[in-house]
């Protein structure tokens, strides 16, 4: 699920669950699998490396696997 102006619902739920925990890890929000498209192992690898190379989550949604 996605609402413009907010990140994906899963990232929001994880952030809410961790918000009162000291030293919680950063939560990155990625949106993929739109229109019933498969979320392939290649897309998951791409998301992993994007998160690994980014020190802090970006405020905007990161869309992965879109057709141009």
mmCIF file of C-alpha atoms in Angstrom:
data_model
loop_
_atom_site.group_PDB
_atom_site.id
_atom_site.type_symbol
_atom_site.label_atom_id
_atom_site.label_comp_id
_atom_site.label_asym_id
_atom_site.label_seq_id
_atom_site.Cartn_x
_atom_site.Cartn_y
_atom_site.Cartn_z
ATOM 1 C CA UNK A 1 0.000 0.000 0.000
ATOM 2 C CA UNK A 2 1.167 3.508 -0.740
ATOM 3 C CA UNK A 3 -0.139 6.985 -0.089
ATOM 4 C CA UNK A 4 1.534 9.951 -1.795
ATOM 5 C CA UNK A 5 3.353 12.045 0.771
ATOM 6 C CA UNK A 6 4.076 9.030 2.955
ATOM 7 C CA UNK A 7 6.257 5.971 2.597
ATOM 8 C CA UNK A 8 4.997 2.428 2.141
ATOM 9 C CA UNK A 9 2.846 1.011 4.914
ATOM 10 C CA UNK A 10 5.360 -1.656 5.964
ATOM 11 C CA UNK A 11 8.115 0.909 6.569
ATOM 12 C CA UNK A 12 5.666 3.100 8.498
ATOM 13 C CA UNK A 13 4.639 0.200 10.739
ATOM 14 C CA UNK A 14 8.263 -0.764 11.451
ATOM 15 C CA UNK A 15 9.178 2.862 12.250
ATOM 16 C CA UNK A 16 6.190 3.127 14.601
ATOM 17 C CA UNK A 17 7.137 -0.093 16.387
ATOM 18 C CA UNK A 18 10.729 1.082 16.896
ATOM 19 C CA UNK A 19 10.163 4.774 17.650
ATOM 20 C CA UNK A 20 10.462 4.474 21.449
ATOM 21 C CA UNK A 21 13.353 2.020 21.384
ATOM 22 C CA UNK A 22 16.788 3.449 22.167
ATOM 23 C CA UNK A 23 19.398 3.073 19.429
ATOM 24 C CA UNK A 24 16.995 1.521 16.942
ATOM 25 C CA UNK A 25 18.355 0.905 13.439
ATOM 26 C CA UNK A 26 17.382 3.203 10.581
ATOM 27 C CA UNK A 27 14.374 2.034 8.577
ATOM 28 C CA UNK A 28 14.558 2.374 4.806
ATOM 29 C CA UNK A 29 11.355 2.470 2.772
ATOM 30 C CA UNK A 30 11.341 1.024 -0.736
ATOM 31 C CA UNK A 31 8.359 0.585 -3.010
ATOM 32 C CA UNK A 32 8.330 -2.215 -5.565
ATOM 33 C CA UNK A 33 6.005 -4.816 -7.059
ATOM 34 C CA UNK A 34 3.554 -2.265 -8.450
ATOM 35 C CA UNK A 35 0.765 -3.456 -10.706
ATOM 36 C CA UNK A 36 1.215 -7.056 -9.608
ATOM 37 C CA UNK A 37 4.802 -7.208 -10.853
ATOM 38 C CA UNK A 38 7.003 -9.828 -9.280
ATOM 39 C CA UNK A 39 9.526 -8.839 -6.648
ATOM 40 C CA UNK A 40 12.446 -10.877 -7.922
ATOM 41 C CA UNK A 41 15.656 -11.860 -6.134
ATOM 42 C CA UNK A 42 17.452 -9.350 -8.385
ATOM 43 C CA UNK A 43 15.227 -6.527 -7.139
ATOM 44 C CA UNK A 44 15.803 -7.593 -3.527
ATOM 45 C CA UNK A 45 19.571 -7.561 -4.141
ATOM 46 C CA UNK A 46 19.298 -4.088 -5.659
ATOM 47 C CA UNK A 47 17.376 -2.860 -2.593
ATOM 48 C CA UNK A 48 19.932 -4.457 -0.263
ATOM 49 C CA UNK A 49 22.859 -2.719 -1.971
ATOM 50 C CA UNK A 50 21.012 0.612 -2.138
ATOM 51 C CA UNK A 51 20.361 0.474 1.619
ATOM 52 C CA UNK A 52 23.895 -0.691 2.373
ATOM 53 C CA UNK A 53 25.435 2.222 0.437
ATOM 54 C CA UNK A 54 23.147 4.873 1.967
ATOM 55 C CA UNK A 55 24.116 5.981 5.502
ATOM 56 C CA UNK A 56 20.679 7.398 6.403
ATOM 57 C CA UNK A 57 17.219 6.734 4.976
ATOM 58 C CA UNK A 58 16.017 9.299 2.473
ATOM 59 C CA UNK A 59 12.830 11.148 3.330
ATOM 60 C CA UNK A 60 11.243 10.480 -0.038
ATOM 61 C CA UNK A 61 10.038 7.098 -1.215
ATOM 62 C CA UNK A 62 12.501 5.058 -3.222
ATOM 63 C CA UNK A 63 10.840 3.319 -6.146
ATOM 64 C CA UNK A 64 12.551 0.172 -7.412
ATOM 65 C CA UNK A 65 11.753 -1.971 -10.456
ATOM 66 C CA UNK A 66 9.645 0.545 -12.349
ATOM 67 C CA UNK A 67 9.376 0.422 -16.098
ATOM 68 C CA UNK A 68 10.646 3.601 -17.711
#
